Coordinates of C-alpha atoms in Angstrom, one line a residue:
Chain A
X691 CA 23.5 -42.3 44.0
X692 CA 26.5 -40.3 42.7
X693 CA 28.9 -42.1 40.4
X694 CA 32.1 -41.0 38.7
X695 CA 33.2 -43.6 36.2
X696 CA 36.7 -42.9 34.7
X697 CA 36.1 -39.2 34.6
X698 CA 38.8 -37.0 33.1
X699 CA 38.7 -33.2 33.0
X700 CA 41.1 -30.6 31.6
X701 CA 40.7 -26.9 31.1
X702 CA 41.8 -25.3 27.9
X703 CA 45.5 -25.3 29.0
X704 CA 45.5 -29.1 28.9
X705 CA 46.6 -29.3 32.5
X706 CA 44.6 -32.3 33.9
X707 CA 42.4 -31.5 36.8
X708 CA 40.9 -35.0 37.1
X709 CA 42.5 -38.1 35.8
X710 CA 40.5 -41.3 35.6
X711 CA 38.5 -40.4 38.7
X712 CA 36.2 -43.1 40.0
X713 CA 34.0 -43.2 43.0
X714 CA 30.5 -44.1 44.1
X715 CA 28.4 -42.4 46.8
X716 CA 25.1 -43.9 47.8
X717 CA 22.1 -41.7 48.4
X718 CA 22.2 -40.1 51.8
X719 CA 26.0 -40.3 52.2
X720 CA 28.1 -37.7 54.0
X721 CA 31.4 -37.0 52.5
X722 CA 34.4 -34.8 53.1
X723 CA 36.4 -33.6 50.1
X724 CA 40.0 -32.5 50.8
X725 CA 43.0 -31.6 48.8
X726 CA 45.6 -28.9 48.6
X727 CA 44.8 -25.5 47.2
X728 CA 44.4 -25.6 43.5
X729 CA 44.0 -29.4 43.5
X730 CA 40.6 -29.1 41.7
X731 CA 38.1 -29.5 44.6
X732 CA 36.0 -26.6 43.4
X733 CA 36.2 -27.9 39.8
X734 CA 34.9 -31.3 41.0
X735 CA 32.1 -29.6 42.9
X736 CA 31.2 -27.6 39.8
X737 CA 31.1 -30.8 37.8
X738 CA 28.9 -32.4 40.4
X739 CA 26.7 -29.3 40.1
X740 CA 26.5 -29.8 36.3
X741 CA 28.1 -26.4 35.6
X742 CA 30.9 -28.1 33.6
X743 CA 31.0 -31.3 31.7
X744 CA 33.7 -33.9 32.1
X745 CA 36.1 -34.2 29.1
X746 CA 35.5 -38.0 29.2
X747 CA 33.9 -40.6 31.4
X748 CA 30.4 -41.2 32.7
X749 CA 28.9 -39.0 35.4
X750 CA 25.8 -40.1 37.3
X751 CA 24.1 -37.6 39.6
X752 CA 21.1 -38.6 41.7
X753 CA 20.8 -41.8 39.7
X754 CA 20.7 -39.9 36.4
X755 CA 23.4 -40.3 33.8
X756 CA 24.2 -36.8 32.8
X757 CA 26.3 -37.5 29.7
X758 CA 23.5 -37.2 27.1
X759 CA 21.2 -35.1 29.2
X760 CA 19.1 -32.4 27.5
X761 CA 19.3 -28.8 28.7
X762 CA 15.8 -28.9 30.2
X763 CA 16.4 -32.0 32.2
X764 CA 19.8 -30.6 33.3
X765 CA 17.9 -27.5 34.7
X766 CA 15.4 -29.7 36.5
X767 CA 18.2 -31.8 38.0
X768 CA 20.1 -28.7 39.1
X769 CA 17.0 -27.7 41.2
X770 CA 17.5 -30.8 43.3
X771 CA 21.1 -29.7 44.1
X772 CA 22.1 -27.0 46.6
X773 CA 25.5 -25.4 46.4
X774 CA 27.5 -23.1 48.7
X775 CA 30.2 -21.3 46.7
X776 CA 33.5 -20.4 48.2
X777 CA 32.8 -16.8 47.2
X778 CA 29.1 -17.1 48.1
X779 CA 27.9 -15.7 44.8
X780 CA 25.0 -13.7 46.3
X781 CA 22.8 -11.4 44.2
X782 CA 24.1 -8.0 45.2
X783 CA 20.8 -6.2 44.3
X784 CA 18.5 -8.6 46.3
X785 CA 17.9 -8.4 50.0
X786 CA 19.0 -11.3 52.2
X787 CA 15.4 -12.6 52.3
X788 CA 15.1 -12.5 48.5
X789 CA 18.5 -14.1 48.0
X790 CA 17.4 -17.0 50.3
X791 CA 14.0 -17.3 48.7
X792 CA 15.4 -17.4 45.1
X793 CA 15.7 -21.2 44.6
X794 CA 12.0 -21.5 45.7
X795 CA 10.9 -18.8 43.3
X796 CA 12.8 -20.4 40.5
X797 CA 10.9 -23.6 41.3
X798 CA 7.7 -21.6 41.0
X799 CA 6.6 -22.5 44.6
X800 CA 3.5 -20.8 46.0
X801 CA 4.0 -17.6 47.9
X802 CA 2.8 -19.1 51.1
X803 CA 5.3 -22.0 50.8
X804 CA 8.1 -19.5 49.9
X805 CA 7.3 -17.4 53.0
X806 CA 7.0 -20.3 55.4
X807 CA 10.3 -22.0 54.4
X808 CA 12.3 -18.8 53.9
X809 CA 11.2 -17.4 57.3
X810 CA 12.0 -20.6 59.0
X811 CA 15.6 -20.7 57.6
X812 CA 16.1 -17.0 58.1
X813 CA 15.2 -17.4 61.8
X814 CA 17.3 -20.5 62.2
X815 CA 20.3 -18.7 60.7
X816 CA 19.8 -15.7 63.0
X817 CA 19.4 -13.3 60.1
X818 CA 15.9 -12.1 60.8
X819 CA 17.0 -8.6 61.8
X820 CA 19.0 -8.2 58.7
X821 CA 16.7 -9.8 56.2
X822 CA 16.0 -6.6 54.4
X823 CA 19.7 -5.7 54.1
X824 CA 21.7 -6.1 50.9
X825 CA 24.5 -8.6 51.0
X826 CA 27.2 -5.9 50.7
X827 CA 26.1 -4.6 54.1
X828 CA 26.8 -7.9 55.9
X829 CA 30.0 -9.3 57.3
X830 CA 31.8 -12.3 55.7
X831 CA 30.3 -14.7 58.2
X832 CA 26.8 -13.4 57.7
X833 CA 27.2 -13.6 53.9
X834 CA 28.3 -17.2 54.3
X835 CA 25.2 -18.0 56.4
X836 CA 23.0 -16.5 53.7
X837 CA 24.8 -18.6 51.1
X838 CA 24.2 -21.7 53.2
X839 CA 20.6 -20.8 53.8
X840 CA 20.0 -20.3 50.1
X841 CA 21.6 -23.7 49.3
X842 CA 19.3 -25.6 51.7
X843 CA 16.0 -23.7 51.7
X844 CA 14.6 -25.9 48.9
X845 CA 15.6 -29.1 50.7
X846 CA 17.9 -30.4 48.0
X847 CA 18.7 -34.1 47.5
X848 CA 22.4 -33.3 47.1
X849 CA 24.2 -30.5 48.9
X850 CA 27.6 -29.4 47.7
X851 CA 29.5 -27.0 49.9
X852 CA 32.9 -25.4 49.1
X853 CA 34.6 -24.3 52.4
X854 CA 31.3 -23.5 54.1
X855 CA 32.8 -22.9 57.5
X856 CA 35.9 -20.8 56.9
X857 CA 34.2 -17.5 57.9
X858 CA 32.2 -18.8 60.8
X859 CA 33.0 -18.9 64.5
X860 CA 33.2 -22.1 66.5
X861 CA 29.6 -21.9 67.8
X862 CA 28.2 -21.2 64.3
X863 CA 30.3 -24.1 62.9
X864 CA 28.8 -26.5 65.4
X865 CA 25.3 -25.3 64.7
X866 CA 25.9 -25.6 61.0
X867 CA 27.3 -29.1 61.2
X868 CA 24.3 -30.1 63.3
X869 CA 22.1 -28.8 60.5
X870 CA 24.0 -30.7 57.9
X871 CA 23.7 -33.9 59.9
X872 CA 20.0 -33.3 60.3
X873 CA 19.7 -32.8 56.5
X874 CA 21.7 -35.9 56.0
X875 CA 19.4 -37.8 58.3
X876 CA 16.6 -36.8 56.0
X877 CA 18.3 -38.4 53.1
X878 CA 20.3 -35.6 51.6
X879 CA 23.7 -36.5 50.2
X880 CA 26.3 -34.0 51.4
X881 CA 29.7 -33.3 50.0
X882 CA 31.8 -30.7 51.8
X883 CA 35.1 -29.5 50.4
X884 CA 37.3 -28.2 53.3
X885 CA 40.8 -27.6 54.5
X886 CA 39.8 -27.8 58.1
X887 CA 41.5 -31.0 59.4
X888 CA 40.1 -30.5 62.9
X889 CA 36.6 -30.5 61.6
X890 CA 37.2 -33.7 59.6
X891 CA 38.5 -35.4 62.8
X892 CA 35.6 -34.1 64.9
X893 CA 32.9 -35.3 62.4
X894 CA 34.0 -38.6 61.2
X895 CA 32.7 -39.4 57.7
X896 CA 33.5 -40.8 54.3
X897 CA 36.6 -39.0 53.0
X898 CA 37.7 -38.2 49.4
X899 CA 41.1 -36.7 48.8
X900 CA 42.1 -35.0 45.5
X901 CA 45.8 -34.6 44.7
X902 CA 47.4 -33.9 41.3
X903 CA 44.3 -35.0 39.4
X904 CA 44.0 -38.3 41.3
X905 CA 41.1 -39.0 43.5
X906 CA 41.7 -41.2 46.5
X907 CA 38.8 -42.7 48.4
X908 CA 38.0 -45.7 50.6
X909 CA 35.7 -47.1 47.9
X910 CA 37.4 -45.8 44.8
X911 CA 37.5 -48.3 41.9
Chain B
X250 CA 7.7 -6.7 61.8
X251 CA 6.0 -7.2 58.5
X252 CA 8.3 -7.0 55.5
X253 CA 7.2 -6.6 52.0
X254 CA 9.3 -8.7 49.7
X255 CA 9.6 -8.0 46.0
X256 CA 9.0 -11.0 43.8
X257 CA 12.4 -10.5 42.2
X258 CA 15.0 -12.8 40.8
X259 CA 17.9 -10.3 40.8
X260 CA 17.8 -9.6 37.1
X261 CA 17.7 -5.8 37.0
X262 CA 16.4 -5.4 33.5
X263 CA 15.4 -1.8 34.0
X264 CA 19.1 -1.1 34.3
X265 CA 20.4 -3.6 31.8
X266 CA 17.8 -2.7 29.1
X267 CA 17.2 1.0 29.6
X268 CA 14.1 2.4 27.9
X269 CA 15.7 5.8 27.3
X270 CA 17.9 4.3 24.6
X271 CA 15.5 1.8 23.0
X272 CA 12.2 3.7 23.1
X273 CA 13.4 6.7 21.0
X274 CA 15.1 4.5 18.4
X275 CA 12.0 2.3 18.0
X276 CA 9.8 5.3 18.0
X277 CA 11.8 6.8 15.1
X278 CA 11.7 3.5 13.2
X279 CA 7.9 3.3 13.7
X280 CA 7.5 6.9 12.6
X281 CA 9.3 6.1 9.3
X282 CA 7.3 2.9 8.9
X283 CA 4.0 4.7 9.5
X284 CA 4.8 7.3 6.9
X285 CA 5.9 4.6 4.4
X286 CA 2.7 2.7 5.1
X287 CA 0.6 5.8 4.6
X288 CA 2.3 6.6 1.3
X289 CA 1.8 3.0 0.1
X290 CA -1.9 3.2 1.2
X291 CA -2.5 6.5 -0.5
X292 CA -0.8 5.4 -3.7
X293 CA -2.8 2.1 -3.7
X294 CA -6.1 4.0 -3.1
X295 CA -5.4 6.6 -5.8
X296 CA -4.3 4.0 -8.3
X297 CA -7.4 1.9 -7.5
X298 CA -9.7 4.9 -8.0
X299 CA -8.0 6.0 -11.2
X300 CA -7.9 2.4 -12.4
X301 CA -11.6 2.0 -11.6
X302 CA -12.4 5.2 -13.4
X303 CA -10.4 4.2 -16.4
X304 CA -11.9 0.7 -16.8
X305 CA -15.5 1.7 -16.2
X306 CA -15.5 4.6 -18.7
X307 CA -15.5 4.1 -22.4
X308 CA -15.6 6.6 -25.3
X309 CA -17.6 5.9 -28.4
X310 CA -16.6 7.9 -31.5
X311 CA -19.0 8.0 -34.3
X312 CA -17.1 9.3 -37.3
X313 CA -18.8 11.7 -39.7
X314 CA -19.2 10.5 -43.2
X315 CA -16.2 12.0 -45.0
X316 CA -18.1 12.1 -48.3
X317 CA -20.6 14.4 -46.8
X318 CA -18.0 16.9 -45.7
X319 CA -17.7 20.0 -47.9
X320 CA -13.9 19.6 -48.5
X321 CA -14.2 16.1 -49.7
X322 CA -17.5 16.3 -51.5
X323 CA -19.6 18.3 -53.8
X324 CA -21.3 21.3 -52.1
X325 CA -24.8 20.1 -53.1
X326 CA -24.6 16.8 -51.2
X327 CA -24.1 18.5 -47.7
X328 CA -27.6 17.5 -46.5
X329 CA -26.4 13.9 -46.2
X330 CA -25.8 14.5 -42.4
X331 CA -29.0 12.5 -41.8
X332 CA -26.9 9.4 -42.1
X333 CA -24.8 10.4 -39.2
X334 CA -27.8 11.2 -37.1
X335 CA -29.2 7.8 -38.0
X336 CA -26.0 6.1 -36.8
X337 CA -26.2 8.1 -33.5
X338 CA -29.8 7.2 -32.9
X339 CA -29.2 3.5 -33.5
X340 CA -26.3 3.5 -31.1
X341 CA -28.2 5.4 -28.5
X342 CA -31.1 2.9 -28.8
X343 CA -28.8 0.0 -28.2
X344 CA -27.2 1.8 -25.3
X345 CA -30.6 2.6 -23.7
X346 CA -31.6 -1.0 -23.8
X347 CA -28.4 -2.4 -22.4
X348 CA -28.2 -3.6 -18.8
X349 CA -24.4 -3.4 -18.7
X350 CA -24.4 0.4 -18.5
X351 CA -24.7 2.6 -15.5
X352 CA -25.2 5.7 -17.7
X353 CA -24.2 7.3 -21.0
X354 CA -24.0 10.8 -22.2
X355 CA -23.9 12.2 -25.7
X356 CA -21.5 15.1 -25.7
X357 CA -23.0 18.3 -27.1
X358 CA -21.0 20.5 -29.5
X359 CA -20.5 23.0 -26.6
X360 CA -19.0 20.3 -24.4
X361 CA -16.7 19.2 -27.2
X362 CA -15.8 22.8 -27.8
X363 CA -14.9 23.3 -24.2
X364 CA -12.9 20.1 -24.2
X365 CA -10.9 21.0 -27.2
X366 CA -10.5 24.7 -26.6
X367 CA -7.3 24.5 -24.5
X368 CA -5.6 22.8 -27.4
X369 CA -7.2 24.6 -30.4
X370 CA -7.5 28.1 -28.9
X371 CA -10.4 28.6 -31.3
X372 CA -14.1 27.8 -31.4
X373 CA -14.6 24.6 -33.4
X374 CA -17.6 26.1 -35.1
X375 CA -15.2 28.5 -36.8
X376 CA -12.9 25.6 -37.9
X377 CA -13.9 23.2 -40.6
X378 CA -12.8 20.1 -38.7
X379 CA -14.3 16.6 -39.2
X380 CA -15.0 16.0 -35.5
X381 CA -16.6 12.8 -34.5
X382 CA -19.7 12.5 -32.4
X383 CA -18.7 11.4 -28.9
X384 CA -20.7 9.3 -26.4
X385 CA -19.3 8.7 -23.0
X386 CA -20.3 5.4 -21.4
X387 CA -20.1 4.5 -17.7
X388 CA -20.2 0.8 -17.1
X389 CA -21.7 -0.7 -14.0
X390 CA -19.3 -1.1 -11.1
X391 CA -16.7 -3.8 -11.7
X392 CA -18.0 -4.6 -15.2
X393 CA -16.1 -4.6 -18.5
X394 CA -17.6 -4.2 -21.9
X395 CA -18.8 -7.6 -23.1
X396 CA -17.8 -8.8 -26.6
X397 CA -21.4 -9.4 -27.4
X398 CA -22.3 -5.8 -26.8
X399 CA -19.3 -4.6 -28.7
X400 CA -20.2 -6.7 -31.7
X401 CA -23.7 -5.5 -31.6
X402 CA -22.6 -1.9 -31.8
X403 CA -20.1 -2.6 -34.5
X404 CA -22.7 -4.4 -36.5
X405 CA -24.9 -1.3 -36.5
X406 CA -22.1 1.2 -37.1
X407 CA -19.1 -0.6 -38.6
X408 CA -16.8 2.5 -38.5
X409 CA -17.5 3.3 -34.8
X410 CA -14.4 3.7 -32.7
X411 CA -14.6 2.2 -29.2
X412 CA -11.9 3.8 -27.1
X413 CA -11.1 1.6 -24.1
X414 CA -8.8 2.7 -21.3
X415 CA -7.1 -0.6 -20.6
X416 CA -3.8 0.8 -21.5
X417 CA -4.0 3.4 -18.8
X418 CA -5.4 0.9 -16.3
X419 CA -2.3 -1.3 -16.9
X420 CA 0.0 1.7 -16.5
X421 CA -1.7 2.8 -13.3
X422 CA -1.6 -0.7 -11.9
X423 CA 2.1 -1.0 -12.6
X424 CA 2.7 2.4 -11.0
X425 CA 0.8 1.4 -8.0
X426 CA 2.5 -2.0 -7.8
X427 CA 6.0 -0.4 -8.0
X428 CA 5.1 2.1 -5.3
X429 CA 3.8 -0.6 -3.1
X430 CA 6.9 -2.8 -3.7
X431 CA 9.1 0.1 -2.8
X432 CA 7.0 0.7 0.4
X433 CA 7.2 -3.0 1.3
X434 CA 11.0 -3.0 0.9
X435 CA 11.3 0.2 3.0
X436 CA 9.1 -1.4 5.6
X437 CA 11.2 -4.6 5.6
X438 CA 14.3 -2.5 6.0
X439 CA 12.8 -0.5 8.8
X440 CA 11.8 -3.6 10.6
X441 CA 15.2 -5.2 10.0
X442 CA 16.9 -2.2 11.5
X443 CA 14.5 -2.2 14.5
X444 CA 15.2 -5.9 15.0
X445 CA 19.0 -5.3 14.9
X446 CA 18.7 -2.4 17.4
X447 CA 16.8 -4.6 19.8
X448 CA 19.2 -7.4 19.3
X449 CA 22.2 -5.1 20.0
X450 CA 20.5 -3.7 23.1
X451 CA 19.8 -7.3 24.2
X452 CA 23.4 -8.3 23.8
X453 CA 24.5 -5.3 25.8
X454 CA 22.0 -6.2 28.5
X455 CA 23.1 -9.8 28.6
X456 CA 26.8 -8.9 29.0
X457 CA 25.8 -6.6 31.9
X458 CA 23.7 -9.3 33.6
X459 CA 26.2 -12.2 32.8
X460 CA 27.0 -12.9 36.5
X461 CA 23.4 -12.8 37.6
X462 CA 22.3 -15.0 34.7
X463 CA 25.1 -17.5 35.6
X464 CA 23.9 -17.7 39.2
X465 CA 20.3 -18.1 38.1
X466 CA 21.2 -20.7 35.6
X467 CA 23.2 -22.7 38.2
X468 CA 20.2 -22.6 40.5
X469 CA 18.1 -24.3 37.8
X470 CA 16.5 -21.3 36.0
X471 CA 15.6 -22.7 32.6
X472 CA 16.5 -21.1 29.2
X473 CA 12.9 -20.3 28.5
X474 CA 12.6 -18.5 31.8
X475 CA 15.6 -16.2 31.2
X476 CA 14.5 -15.7 27.5
X477 CA 11.0 -14.7 28.6
X478 CA 12.3 -12.3 31.2
X479 CA 14.4 -10.4 28.6
X480 CA 11.8 -10.8 25.9
X481 CA 9.0 -9.3 28.0
X482 CA 11.1 -6.3 28.8
X483 CA 12.2 -5.6 25.3
X484 CA 8.8 -6.3 23.8
X485 CA 7.3 -3.8 26.2
X486 CA 9.8 -1.2 25.3
X487 CA 9.3 -1.9 21.6
X488 CA 5.5 -1.5 22.1
X489 CA 5.9 1.8 23.9
X490 CA 8.3 3.0 21.2
X491 CA 5.8 1.8 18.5
X492 CA 2.9 3.7 20.1
X493 CA 4.9 6.9 20.4
X494 CA 6.1 6.6 16.8
X495 CA 2.6 5.9 15.5
X496 CA 1.1 8.8 17.5
X497 CA 3.9 11.2 16.3
X498 CA 3.2 10.2 12.7
X499 CA -0.5 11.2 12.9
X500 CA -0.1 15.0 12.6
X501 CA 2.2 14.4 9.6
X502 CA -0.3 12.1 7.9
X503 CA -3.1 14.6 8.5
X504 CA -0.9 17.2 6.9
X505 CA -0.4 15.0 3.9
X506 CA -4.1 14.5 3.6
X507 CA -4.5 18.2 3.7
X508 CA -2.0 18.8 0.9
X509 CA -3.4 15.9 -1.2
X510 CA -7.0 17.2 -1.0
X511 CA -7.0 18.4 -4.6
X512 CA -6.4 14.8 -5.7
X513 CA -9.3 13.5 -3.6
X514 CA -12.6 12.1 -5.1
X515 CA -14.5 14.7 -3.2
X516 CA -15.7 17.4 -5.6
X517 CA -15.6 20.0 -2.9
X518 CA -11.9 19.3 -2.3
X519 CA -10.9 23.0 -2.5
X520 CA -13.5 24.1 0.1
X521 CA -12.4 21.4 2.5
X522 CA -8.9 23.0 2.7
X523 CA -10.5 25.4 5.2
X524 CA -11.7 22.7 7.6
X525 CA -10.3 22.2 11.0
X526 CA -7.6 19.5 11.9
X527 CA -10.3 17.5 13.7
X528 CA -12.2 17.2 10.5
X529 CA -9.1 15.7 8.8
X530 CA -8.8 13.3 11.7
X531 CA -12.4 12.2 11.3
X532 CA -11.9 11.4 7.6
X533 CA -8.8 9.2 8.2
X534 CA -9.7 5.9 6.6
X535 CA -10.3 3.1 9.2
X536 CA -8.0 0.7 7.3
X537 CA -5.1 3.2 7.6
X538 CA -5.8 3.7 11.3
X539 CA -5.8 0.0 11.6
X540 CA -2.4 -0.3 10.0
X541 CA -1.1 2.4 12.3
X542 CA -2.4 0.5 15.3
X543 CA -0.9 -2.7 13.8
X544 CA 2.6 -1.2 13.8
X545 CA 3.2 -1.2 17.6
X546 CA 1.9 -4.8 17.7
X547 CA 4.4 -5.6 15.0
X548 CA 7.1 -4.0 17.1
X549 CA 6.0 -6.0 20.1
X550 CA 6.4 -9.2 18.0
X551 CA 9.7 -8.1 16.6
X552 CA 11.0 -7.2 20.1
X553 CA 9.9 -10.5 21.5
X554 CA 11.2 -12.6 18.7
X555 CA 14.6 -11.0 18.2
X556 CA 15.3 -10.9 22.0
X557 CA 14.3 -14.6 22.4
X558 CA 16.6 -15.6 19.6
X559 CA 19.6 -13.6 20.9
X560 CA 19.1 -14.8 24.5
X561 CA 18.6 -18.3 23.5
X562 CA 21.8 -18.5 21.5
X563 CA 23.8 -16.5 24.1
X564 CA 22.7 -19.0 26.8
X565 CA 23.8 -21.9 24.6
X566 CA 27.3 -20.3 24.3
X567 CA 27.3 -19.7 28.0
X568 CA 27.1 -23.3 29.1

C-alpha cells in the first residue's frame, strides 16, 4: 500500500510543490499521474522513490511508514522500487548489459541469476545486439528501453515511471504497456507520470492529477 | 555470441582516485616516517646500551692514607703503605665471595697512568699525587648494588668511595625519552598529513563521482557499500605508497648504520666499515625491519579509516 497523508513539500524557494496531498493506493494498483509541465510530477515520483523527504505529513510506501525510517532500512526499501527517470540516468561508462544488471548486482544476487534475468529482459527489449554498447552510442528510444529494463529487471514491488513512452514508437509503446500490465498482474504497483492523453484514454486506469500543488484523485481524502 | 561482462557498478575509481597522485605523496610520507622511526629506534638502543653500561659498572676508590704520604707526614713513616694494601685485600676478598658481581678488576698503576695521561700529560710516577686505588666492578645483568653489600664494604673500609653512575643513567634516559617523544610527535604529524592527503583525494573523487553515486544510492546501494568501494581503493593506494616509501628508506637506513658504526657495541667497528652493503642489510635488527613492515600496514589502516569517515559524512550530506 502507498499512502500520502497530508503531505506538504516545498523546495528552498518556499514555492509549494505539494499542499496537503492525500491519497491511498492499494498494492497492485495501476495509476496514471498527470499534470502540466512543472506541476511537480517528477518531485512526487522522487518522493515516492524516497529520494526526497516531505516537509510535513506521513508517507507510507509498501506498507512501511518512511517518516522515522533509518538509512539502512531506506536503502533496503529502495531496492523494492524500480524507477524510470525522464532523463534515463544511465551509467555512461557501463555497457547496456551492465546498466541493466546493476540493480541485481546491488542486491548481491548470484551471477547465474543475474545472467538469467538480465539476458531475458535484454532479449525482450530487443537490445541483444547492442548489449555491449555504451549508452551514448544508442538512440533516445533505445536509451529509454534500457532505462525501463533496468527499472524492472529486479521485479520491483513498486514501479515509478516518468514519461516512459515519450521516445518510443507506437509499436514499442504497445509492447511496453503490455509488459507493465503483465507486471501489474503479478502484483507490482505501477505509477506512470505522462502527458500522453491518448495513452490514458487507451489504457483506462486510476488517475491522479497534480495542479498548483493540489493532488486530485478519485479516492483522495 | 558469448559476452564477457565486467562485474562493475559504474564507479570508475581508477579515474576518480588516481594512483599517480596519491602513491608518490604517501610514499614520501612513509619515507619520512621510516627515517624518523629508525632514528628513534637507534637512539633508544644506544641509550639503552649506555644506560645498561652505566648502571652495571661501579668504581670503588680506596683512598690512600694521607698520613702515610710524604707531604703530609714525617719521612720515616712512609712504610705505612701496608695499611692500604690490607684495605685492598679485604675489599677484594669480599668482592670475590659476592654472588652479585659478574667480574671485577683492580686497575694497575699502568692502567691508571694511561687513563690519566691525556689530562696530566705526565707520567704519574713522576708526580707526587695521592691517587686512590681503583677497582672496577661489573654487576650481573640487570642487577644494582645491594645496600647490604655496600654496607659490608663500608664496614671494612669506612673511607671507601663507591662511585655509582645513576646520574648518567638518568641523563641518558631523559635524552632517550626526549628523542623518542620527538620521533613520536613527528610520526603523528606525518600520519596526520597522510590522512589529510587521503581525505582530500577522497573528497575530489567523490565530487567527480557524484552523479554515479547518486544513481547507485537511488537504486538501493547502501552507505557501507559505497564507503567500502572507496576505502578499498584508497587503502590499496596507501599500501602501495607505504611499501614504496619503506623500500626507498632502506638504502638510507643502511647508510646511517654505516656512518654510525663507530658508536656500535662491536669492538671491530672500524674494520666493518669495509664490508659490503649486503652485510649491513644482514645486520639490520629484526625489530627495525618489523617496524618498517608495519608502516605500510599503518598506511593501509589510515587510508581505510580516513576514506570511510569522509565518504560516510559526505553521503549523509548528500541525502
